[in-house]
PDB file of C-alpha atoms in Angstrom:
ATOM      1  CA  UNK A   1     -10.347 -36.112 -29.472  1.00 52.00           C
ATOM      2  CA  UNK A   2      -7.954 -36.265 -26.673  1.00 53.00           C
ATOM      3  CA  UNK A   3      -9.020 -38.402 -24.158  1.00 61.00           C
ATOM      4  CA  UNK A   4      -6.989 -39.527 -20.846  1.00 67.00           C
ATOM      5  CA  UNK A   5      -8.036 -42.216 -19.099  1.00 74.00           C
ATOM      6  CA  UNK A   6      -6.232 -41.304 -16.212  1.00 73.00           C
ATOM      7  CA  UNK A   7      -7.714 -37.918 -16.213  1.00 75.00           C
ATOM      8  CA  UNK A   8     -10.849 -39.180 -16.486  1.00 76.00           C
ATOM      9  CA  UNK A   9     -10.645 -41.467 -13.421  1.00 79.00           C
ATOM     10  CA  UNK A  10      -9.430 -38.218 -11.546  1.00 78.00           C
ATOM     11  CA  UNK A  11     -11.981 -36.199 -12.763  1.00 78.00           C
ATOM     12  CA  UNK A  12     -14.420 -38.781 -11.429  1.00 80.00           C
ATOM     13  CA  UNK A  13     -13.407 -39.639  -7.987  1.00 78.00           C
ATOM     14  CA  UNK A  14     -13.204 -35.420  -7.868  1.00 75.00           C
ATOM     15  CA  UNK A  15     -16.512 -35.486  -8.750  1.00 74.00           C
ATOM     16  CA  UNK A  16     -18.037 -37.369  -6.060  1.00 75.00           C
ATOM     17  CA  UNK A  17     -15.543 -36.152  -3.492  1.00 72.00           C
ATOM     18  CA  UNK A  18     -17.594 -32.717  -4.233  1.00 69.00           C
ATOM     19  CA  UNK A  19     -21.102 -34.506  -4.253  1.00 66.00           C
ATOM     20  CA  UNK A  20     -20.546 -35.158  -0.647  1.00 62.00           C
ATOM     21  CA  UNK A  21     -20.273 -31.596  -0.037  1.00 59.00           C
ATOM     22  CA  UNK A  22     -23.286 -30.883  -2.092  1.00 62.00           C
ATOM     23  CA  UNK A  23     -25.389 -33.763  -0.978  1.00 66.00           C
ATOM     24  CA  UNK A  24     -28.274 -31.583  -0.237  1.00 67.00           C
ATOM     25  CA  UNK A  25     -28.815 -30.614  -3.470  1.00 68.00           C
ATOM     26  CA  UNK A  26     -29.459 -34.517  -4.827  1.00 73.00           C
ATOM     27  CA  UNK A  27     -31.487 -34.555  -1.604  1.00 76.00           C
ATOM     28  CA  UNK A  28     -33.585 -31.832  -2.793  1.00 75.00           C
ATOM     29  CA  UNK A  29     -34.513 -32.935  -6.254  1.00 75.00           C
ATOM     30  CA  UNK A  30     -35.055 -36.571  -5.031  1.00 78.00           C
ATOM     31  CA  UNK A  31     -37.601 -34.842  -2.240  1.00 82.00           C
ATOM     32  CA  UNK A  32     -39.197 -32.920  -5.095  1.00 79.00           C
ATOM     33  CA  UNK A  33     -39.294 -35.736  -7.252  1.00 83.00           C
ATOM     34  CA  UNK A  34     -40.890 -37.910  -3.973  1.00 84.00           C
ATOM     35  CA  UNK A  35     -43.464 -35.164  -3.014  1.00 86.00           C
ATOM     36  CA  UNK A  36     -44.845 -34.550  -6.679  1.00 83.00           C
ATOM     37  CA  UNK A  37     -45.456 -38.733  -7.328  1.00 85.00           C
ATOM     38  CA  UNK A  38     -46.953 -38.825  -3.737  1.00 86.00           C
ATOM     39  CA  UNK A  39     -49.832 -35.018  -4.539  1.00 86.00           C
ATOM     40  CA  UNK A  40     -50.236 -37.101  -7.592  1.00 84.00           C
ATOM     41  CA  UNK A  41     -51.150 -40.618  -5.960  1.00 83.00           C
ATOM     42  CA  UNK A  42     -53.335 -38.771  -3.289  1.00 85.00           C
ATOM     43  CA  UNK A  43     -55.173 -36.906  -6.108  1.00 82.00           C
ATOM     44  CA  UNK A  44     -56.318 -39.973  -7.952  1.00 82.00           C
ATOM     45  CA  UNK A  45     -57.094 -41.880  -4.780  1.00 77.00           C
ATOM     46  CA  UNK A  46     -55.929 -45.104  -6.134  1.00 71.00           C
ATOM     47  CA  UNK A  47     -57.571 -44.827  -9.062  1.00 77.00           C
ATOM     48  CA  UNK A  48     -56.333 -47.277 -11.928  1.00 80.00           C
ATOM     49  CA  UNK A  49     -54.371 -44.794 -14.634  1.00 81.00           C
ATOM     50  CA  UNK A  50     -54.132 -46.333 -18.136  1.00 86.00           C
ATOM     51  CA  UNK A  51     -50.375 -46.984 -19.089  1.00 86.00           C
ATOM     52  CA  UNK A  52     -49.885 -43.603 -21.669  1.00 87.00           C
ATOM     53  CA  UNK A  53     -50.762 -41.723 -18.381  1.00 89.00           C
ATOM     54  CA  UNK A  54     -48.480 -43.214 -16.549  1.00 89.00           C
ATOM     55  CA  UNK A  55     -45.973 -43.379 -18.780  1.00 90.00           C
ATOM     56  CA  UNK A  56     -45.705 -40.031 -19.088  1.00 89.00           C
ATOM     57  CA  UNK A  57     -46.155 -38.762 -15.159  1.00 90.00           C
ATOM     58  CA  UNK A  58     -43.070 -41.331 -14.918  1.00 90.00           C
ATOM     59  CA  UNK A  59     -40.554 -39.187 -17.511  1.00 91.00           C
ATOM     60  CA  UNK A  60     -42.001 -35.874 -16.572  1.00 88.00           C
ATOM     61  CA  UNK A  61     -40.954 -36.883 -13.167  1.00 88.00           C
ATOM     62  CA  UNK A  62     -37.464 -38.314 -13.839  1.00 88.00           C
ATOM     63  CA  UNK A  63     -36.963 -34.938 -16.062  1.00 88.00           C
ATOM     64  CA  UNK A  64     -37.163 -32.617 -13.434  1.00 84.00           C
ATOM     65  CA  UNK A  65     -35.560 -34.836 -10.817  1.00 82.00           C
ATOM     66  CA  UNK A  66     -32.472 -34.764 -13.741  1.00 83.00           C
ATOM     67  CA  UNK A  67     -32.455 -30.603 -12.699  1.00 79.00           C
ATOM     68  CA  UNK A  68     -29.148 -31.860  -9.935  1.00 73.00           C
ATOM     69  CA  UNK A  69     -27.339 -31.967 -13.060  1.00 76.00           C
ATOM     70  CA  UNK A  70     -27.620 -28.833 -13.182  1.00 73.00           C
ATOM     71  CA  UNK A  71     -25.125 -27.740 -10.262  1.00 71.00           C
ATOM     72  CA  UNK A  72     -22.289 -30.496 -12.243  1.00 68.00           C
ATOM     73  CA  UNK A  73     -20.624 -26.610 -12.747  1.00 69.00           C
ATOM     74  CA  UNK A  74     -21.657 -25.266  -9.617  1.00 61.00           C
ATOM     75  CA  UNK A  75     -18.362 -23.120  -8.078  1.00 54.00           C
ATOM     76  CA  UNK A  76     -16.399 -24.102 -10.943  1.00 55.00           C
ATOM     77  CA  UNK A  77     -15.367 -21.813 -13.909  1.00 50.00           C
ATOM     78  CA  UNK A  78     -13.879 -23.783 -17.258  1.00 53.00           C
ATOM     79  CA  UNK A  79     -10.403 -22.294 -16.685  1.00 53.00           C
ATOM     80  CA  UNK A  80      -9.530 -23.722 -13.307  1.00 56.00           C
ATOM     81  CA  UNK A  81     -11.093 -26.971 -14.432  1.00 61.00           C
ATOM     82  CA  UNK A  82      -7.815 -26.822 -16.575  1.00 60.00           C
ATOM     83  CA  UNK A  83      -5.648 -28.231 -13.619  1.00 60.00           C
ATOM     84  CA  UNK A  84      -7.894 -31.667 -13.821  1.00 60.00           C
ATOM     85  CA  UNK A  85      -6.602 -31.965 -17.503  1.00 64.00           C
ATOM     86  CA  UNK A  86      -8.121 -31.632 -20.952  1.00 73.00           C
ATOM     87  CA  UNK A  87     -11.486 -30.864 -22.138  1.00 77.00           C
ATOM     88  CA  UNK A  88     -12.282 -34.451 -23.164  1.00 81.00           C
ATOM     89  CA  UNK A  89     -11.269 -35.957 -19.665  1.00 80.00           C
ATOM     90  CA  UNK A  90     -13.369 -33.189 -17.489  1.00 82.00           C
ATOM     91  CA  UNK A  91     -16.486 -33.403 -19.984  1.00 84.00           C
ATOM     92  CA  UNK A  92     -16.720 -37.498 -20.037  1.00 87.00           C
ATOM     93  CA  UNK A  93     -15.749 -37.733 -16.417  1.00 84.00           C
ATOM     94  CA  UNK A  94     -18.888 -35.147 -15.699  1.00 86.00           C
ATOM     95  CA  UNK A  95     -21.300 -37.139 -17.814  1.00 89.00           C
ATOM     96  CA  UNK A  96     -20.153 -40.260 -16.017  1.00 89.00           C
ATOM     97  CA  UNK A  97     -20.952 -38.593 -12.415  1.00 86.00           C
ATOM     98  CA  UNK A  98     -24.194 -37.304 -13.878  1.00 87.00           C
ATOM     99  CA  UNK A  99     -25.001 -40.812 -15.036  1.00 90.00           C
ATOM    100  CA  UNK A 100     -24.042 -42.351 -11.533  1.00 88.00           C
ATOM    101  CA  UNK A 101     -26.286 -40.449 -10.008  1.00 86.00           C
ATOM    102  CA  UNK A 102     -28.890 -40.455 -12.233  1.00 88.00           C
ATOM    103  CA  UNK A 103     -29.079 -44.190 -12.004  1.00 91.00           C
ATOM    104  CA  UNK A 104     -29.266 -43.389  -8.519  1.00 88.00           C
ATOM    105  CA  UNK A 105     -32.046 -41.277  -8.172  1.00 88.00           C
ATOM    106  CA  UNK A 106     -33.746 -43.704 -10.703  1.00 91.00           C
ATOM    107  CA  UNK A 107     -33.285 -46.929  -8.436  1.00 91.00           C
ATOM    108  CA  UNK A 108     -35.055 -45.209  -5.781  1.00 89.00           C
ATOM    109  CA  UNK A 109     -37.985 -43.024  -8.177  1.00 89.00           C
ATOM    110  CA  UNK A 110     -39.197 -46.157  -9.946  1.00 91.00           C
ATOM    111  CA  UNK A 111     -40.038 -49.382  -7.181  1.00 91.00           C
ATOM    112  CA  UNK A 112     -41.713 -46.063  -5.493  1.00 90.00           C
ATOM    113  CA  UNK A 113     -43.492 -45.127  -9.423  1.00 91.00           C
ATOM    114  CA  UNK A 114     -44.569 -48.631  -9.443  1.00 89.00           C
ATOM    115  CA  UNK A 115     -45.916 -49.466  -5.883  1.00 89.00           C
ATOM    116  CA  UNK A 116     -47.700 -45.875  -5.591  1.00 87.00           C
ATOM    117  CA  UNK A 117     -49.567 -46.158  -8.808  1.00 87.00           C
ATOM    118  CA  UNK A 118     -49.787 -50.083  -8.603  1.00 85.00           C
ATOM    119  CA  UNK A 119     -48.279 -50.312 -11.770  1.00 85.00           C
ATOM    120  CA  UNK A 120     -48.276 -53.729 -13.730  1.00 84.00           C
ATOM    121  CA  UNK A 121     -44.813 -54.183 -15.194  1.00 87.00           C
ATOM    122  CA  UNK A 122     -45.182 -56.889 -17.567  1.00 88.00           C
ATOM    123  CA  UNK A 123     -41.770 -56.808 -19.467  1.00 88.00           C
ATOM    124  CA  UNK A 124     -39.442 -55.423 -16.771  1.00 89.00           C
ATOM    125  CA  UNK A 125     -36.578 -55.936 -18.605  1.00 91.00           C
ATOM    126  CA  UNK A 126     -37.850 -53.501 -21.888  1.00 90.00           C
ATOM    127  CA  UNK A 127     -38.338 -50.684 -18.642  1.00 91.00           C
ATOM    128  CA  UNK A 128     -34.934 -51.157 -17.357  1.00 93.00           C
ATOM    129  CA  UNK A 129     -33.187 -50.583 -20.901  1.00 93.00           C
ATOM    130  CA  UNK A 130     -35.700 -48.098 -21.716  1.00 93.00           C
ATOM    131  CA  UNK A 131     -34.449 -46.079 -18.785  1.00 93.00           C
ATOM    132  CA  UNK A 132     -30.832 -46.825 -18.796  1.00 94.00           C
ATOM    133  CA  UNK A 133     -30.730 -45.612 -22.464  1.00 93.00           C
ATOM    134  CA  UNK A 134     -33.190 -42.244 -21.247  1.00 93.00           C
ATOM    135  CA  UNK A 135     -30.606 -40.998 -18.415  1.00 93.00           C
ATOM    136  CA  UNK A 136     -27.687 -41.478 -20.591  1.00 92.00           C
ATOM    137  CA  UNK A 137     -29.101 -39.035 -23.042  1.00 91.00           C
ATOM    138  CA  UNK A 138     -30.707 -37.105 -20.199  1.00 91.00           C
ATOM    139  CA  UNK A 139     -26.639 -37.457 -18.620  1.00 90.00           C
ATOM    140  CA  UNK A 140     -24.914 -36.725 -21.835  1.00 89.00           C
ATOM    141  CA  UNK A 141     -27.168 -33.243 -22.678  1.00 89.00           C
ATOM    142  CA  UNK A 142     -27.570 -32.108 -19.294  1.00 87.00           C
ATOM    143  CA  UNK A 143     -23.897 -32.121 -18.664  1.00 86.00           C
ATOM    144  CA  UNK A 144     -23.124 -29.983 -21.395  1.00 85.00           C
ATOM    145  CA  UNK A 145     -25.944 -27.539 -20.483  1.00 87.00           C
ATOM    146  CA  UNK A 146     -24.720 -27.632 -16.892  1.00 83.00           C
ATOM    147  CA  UNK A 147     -21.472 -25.821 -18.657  1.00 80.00           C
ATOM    148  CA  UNK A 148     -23.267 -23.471 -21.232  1.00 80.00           C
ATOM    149  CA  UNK A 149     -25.629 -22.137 -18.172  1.00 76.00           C
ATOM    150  CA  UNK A 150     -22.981 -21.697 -15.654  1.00 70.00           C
ATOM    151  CA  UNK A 151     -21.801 -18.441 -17.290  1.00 65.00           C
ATOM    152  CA  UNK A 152     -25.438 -17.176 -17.737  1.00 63.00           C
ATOM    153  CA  UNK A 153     -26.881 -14.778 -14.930  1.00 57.00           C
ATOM    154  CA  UNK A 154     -30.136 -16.972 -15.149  1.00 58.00           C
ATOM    155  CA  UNK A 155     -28.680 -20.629 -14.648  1.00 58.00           C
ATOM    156  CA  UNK A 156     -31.665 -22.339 -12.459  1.00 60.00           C
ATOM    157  CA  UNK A 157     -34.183 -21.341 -15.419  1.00 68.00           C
ATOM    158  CA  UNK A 158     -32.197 -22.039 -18.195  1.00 77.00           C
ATOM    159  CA  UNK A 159     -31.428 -25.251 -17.483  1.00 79.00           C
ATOM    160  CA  UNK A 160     -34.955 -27.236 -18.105  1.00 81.00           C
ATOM    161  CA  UNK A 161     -35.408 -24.385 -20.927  1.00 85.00           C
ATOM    162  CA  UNK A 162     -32.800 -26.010 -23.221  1.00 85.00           C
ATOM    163  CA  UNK A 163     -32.528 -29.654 -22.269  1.00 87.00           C
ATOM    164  CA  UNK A 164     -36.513 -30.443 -22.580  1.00 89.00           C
ATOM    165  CA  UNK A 165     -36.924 -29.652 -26.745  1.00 90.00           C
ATOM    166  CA  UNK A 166     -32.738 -31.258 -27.045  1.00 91.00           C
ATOM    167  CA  UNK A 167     -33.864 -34.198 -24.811  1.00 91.00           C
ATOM    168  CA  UNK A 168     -37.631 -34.835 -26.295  1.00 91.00           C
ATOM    169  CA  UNK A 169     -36.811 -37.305 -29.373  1.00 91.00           C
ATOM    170  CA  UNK A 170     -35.767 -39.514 -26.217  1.00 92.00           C
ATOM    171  CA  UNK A 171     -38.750 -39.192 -24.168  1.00 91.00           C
ATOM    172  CA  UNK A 172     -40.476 -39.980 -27.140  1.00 91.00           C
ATOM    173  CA  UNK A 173     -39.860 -43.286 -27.818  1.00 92.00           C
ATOM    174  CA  UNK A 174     -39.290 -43.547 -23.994  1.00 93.00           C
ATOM    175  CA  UNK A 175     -43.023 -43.185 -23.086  1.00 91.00           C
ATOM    176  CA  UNK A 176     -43.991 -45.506 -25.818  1.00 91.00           C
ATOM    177  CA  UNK A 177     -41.809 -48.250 -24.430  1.00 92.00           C
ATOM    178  CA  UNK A 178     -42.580 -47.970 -21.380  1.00 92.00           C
ATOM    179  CA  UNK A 179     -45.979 -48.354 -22.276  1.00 91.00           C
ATOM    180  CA  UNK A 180     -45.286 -51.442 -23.713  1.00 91.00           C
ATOM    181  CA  UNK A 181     -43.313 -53.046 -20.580  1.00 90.00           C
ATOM    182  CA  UNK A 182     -46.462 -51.957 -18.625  1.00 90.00           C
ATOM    183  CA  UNK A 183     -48.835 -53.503 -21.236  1.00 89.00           C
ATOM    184  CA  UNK A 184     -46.393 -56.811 -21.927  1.00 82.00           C
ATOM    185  CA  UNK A 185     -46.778 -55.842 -25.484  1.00 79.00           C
ATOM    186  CA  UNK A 186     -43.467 -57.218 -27.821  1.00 80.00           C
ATOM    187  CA  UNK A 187     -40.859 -54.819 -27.900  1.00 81.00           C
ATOM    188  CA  UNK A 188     -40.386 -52.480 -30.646  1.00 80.00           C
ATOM    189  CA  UNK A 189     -36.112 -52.840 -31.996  1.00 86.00           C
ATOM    190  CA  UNK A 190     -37.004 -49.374 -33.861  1.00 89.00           C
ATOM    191  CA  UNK A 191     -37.496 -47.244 -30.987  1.00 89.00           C
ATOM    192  CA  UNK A 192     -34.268 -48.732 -29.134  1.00 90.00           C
ATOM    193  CA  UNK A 193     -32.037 -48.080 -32.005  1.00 92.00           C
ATOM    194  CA  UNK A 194     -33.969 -44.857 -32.857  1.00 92.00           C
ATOM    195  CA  UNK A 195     -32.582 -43.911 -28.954  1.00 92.00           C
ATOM    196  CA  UNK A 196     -29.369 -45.364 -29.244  1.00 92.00           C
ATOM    197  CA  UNK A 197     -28.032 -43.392 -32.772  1.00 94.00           C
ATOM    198  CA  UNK A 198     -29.857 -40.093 -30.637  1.00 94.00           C
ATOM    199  CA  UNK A 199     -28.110 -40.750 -27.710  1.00 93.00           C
ATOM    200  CA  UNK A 200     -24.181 -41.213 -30.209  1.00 93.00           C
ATOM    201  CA  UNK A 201     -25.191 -38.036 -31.585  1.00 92.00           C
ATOM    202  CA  UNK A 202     -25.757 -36.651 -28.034  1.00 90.00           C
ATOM    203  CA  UNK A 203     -22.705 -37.610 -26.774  1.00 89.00           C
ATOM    204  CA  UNK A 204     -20.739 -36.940 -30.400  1.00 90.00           C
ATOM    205  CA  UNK A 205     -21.818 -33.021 -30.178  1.00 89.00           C
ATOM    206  CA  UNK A 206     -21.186 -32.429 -26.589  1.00 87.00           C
ATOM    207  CA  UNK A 207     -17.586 -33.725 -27.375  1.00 86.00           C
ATOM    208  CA  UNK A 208     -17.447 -31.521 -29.810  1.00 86.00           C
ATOM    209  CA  UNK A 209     -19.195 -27.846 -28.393  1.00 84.00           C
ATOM    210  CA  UNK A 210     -17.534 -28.679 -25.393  1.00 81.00           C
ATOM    211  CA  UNK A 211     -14.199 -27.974 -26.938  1.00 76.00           C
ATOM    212  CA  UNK A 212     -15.193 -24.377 -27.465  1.00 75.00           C
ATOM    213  CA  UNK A 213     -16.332 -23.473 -24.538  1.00 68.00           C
ATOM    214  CA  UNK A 214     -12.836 -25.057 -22.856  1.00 59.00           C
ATOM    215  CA  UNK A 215     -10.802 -22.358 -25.496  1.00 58.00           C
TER     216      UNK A 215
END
């Protein structure tokens, strides 16, 4: 594993130099993300949803909102990526732009989650790790998707076609503990490890597919 931390920084501050170019596409997905919690508030008319429900019309939300990772590739073949530096540097210094901005789009989808649905966060703490550890897998596999579907003629379909079964022992455990926050129920160590080794092997096999697809 060669990995440059130099070329990582680089790859980094490139990264968001081209976000501001492409800001409408964050833009987009954060208005999609906005407009589907909002038909969904209106249609239960502030009725009270019980916490699996909710649970899950959060992740389903934040999954397709993660679709921006999508474009990571967008105008960019793996060859001229070359001139950033090796395959380690531009992969890691993608998943870290992904991340950034899925933390992001996070900050502002969840106090608008919570005051829409008038959620009752008991154990805000458990939802905060629950979601940091979520987008990290969600960062780490969608990156390397991103890559894999830029070559193929269908890339917008492809994308939520492969991440959703790779990214689904996450969600998991996800909906479960956010449940919990929500209910103020004692957190369960199990699921947070169980997500933590899934998210090492997430990161471990990117790593590793992403150095064929750089040769």
């Amino acid at each position: 594993m060669n990995l440059s931390i130099y070329r990582l920084i680089k790859v980094v501050k490139k990264e968001f130099a081209v976000s501001f170019r492409q800001r409408a596409i964050f833009a987009s997905m954060l208005m999609f993300s906005l407009t589907t919690l909002a038909c969904i508030s209106l249609a239960i008319q502030g009725a009270k949803l019980e916490p699996e429900l909710l649970s899950a019309i959060l992740w389903v939300t934040i999954f397709f909102a993660s679709s921006a990772i999508n474009h990571t590739f967008d105008d960019e073949a793996i060859i001229t990526l070359k001139v950033y530096g090796d395959s380690q540097s531009i992969l890691f210094g993608k998943i870290i732009y992904s991340l950034i901005s899925m933390i992001v789009m996070t900050t502002i989808l969840l106090p608008i989650f919570i005051v829409l649905f008038d959620c009752d966060v008991a154990e805000p703490l458990i939802l905060i790790v629950t979601t940091f550890f979520v987008i990290c897998g969600i960062s780490g596999a969608g990156t390397l998707i991103a890559a894999i579907s830029s070559v193929a003629s269908v890339k917008n379909g492809l994308f939520p076609i492969l991440l959703f079964p790779i990214i689904l022992p996450i969600f998991l455990p996800a909906i479960k503990l956010t449940q919990i926050s929500f209910i103020g129920l004692e957190i369960s160590v199990p699921l947070l490890i169980l997500m933590v080794i899934y998210n090492l092997i997430l990161i471990v096999i990117s790593s590793i597919l992403f150095d064929y697809l750089w040769y």
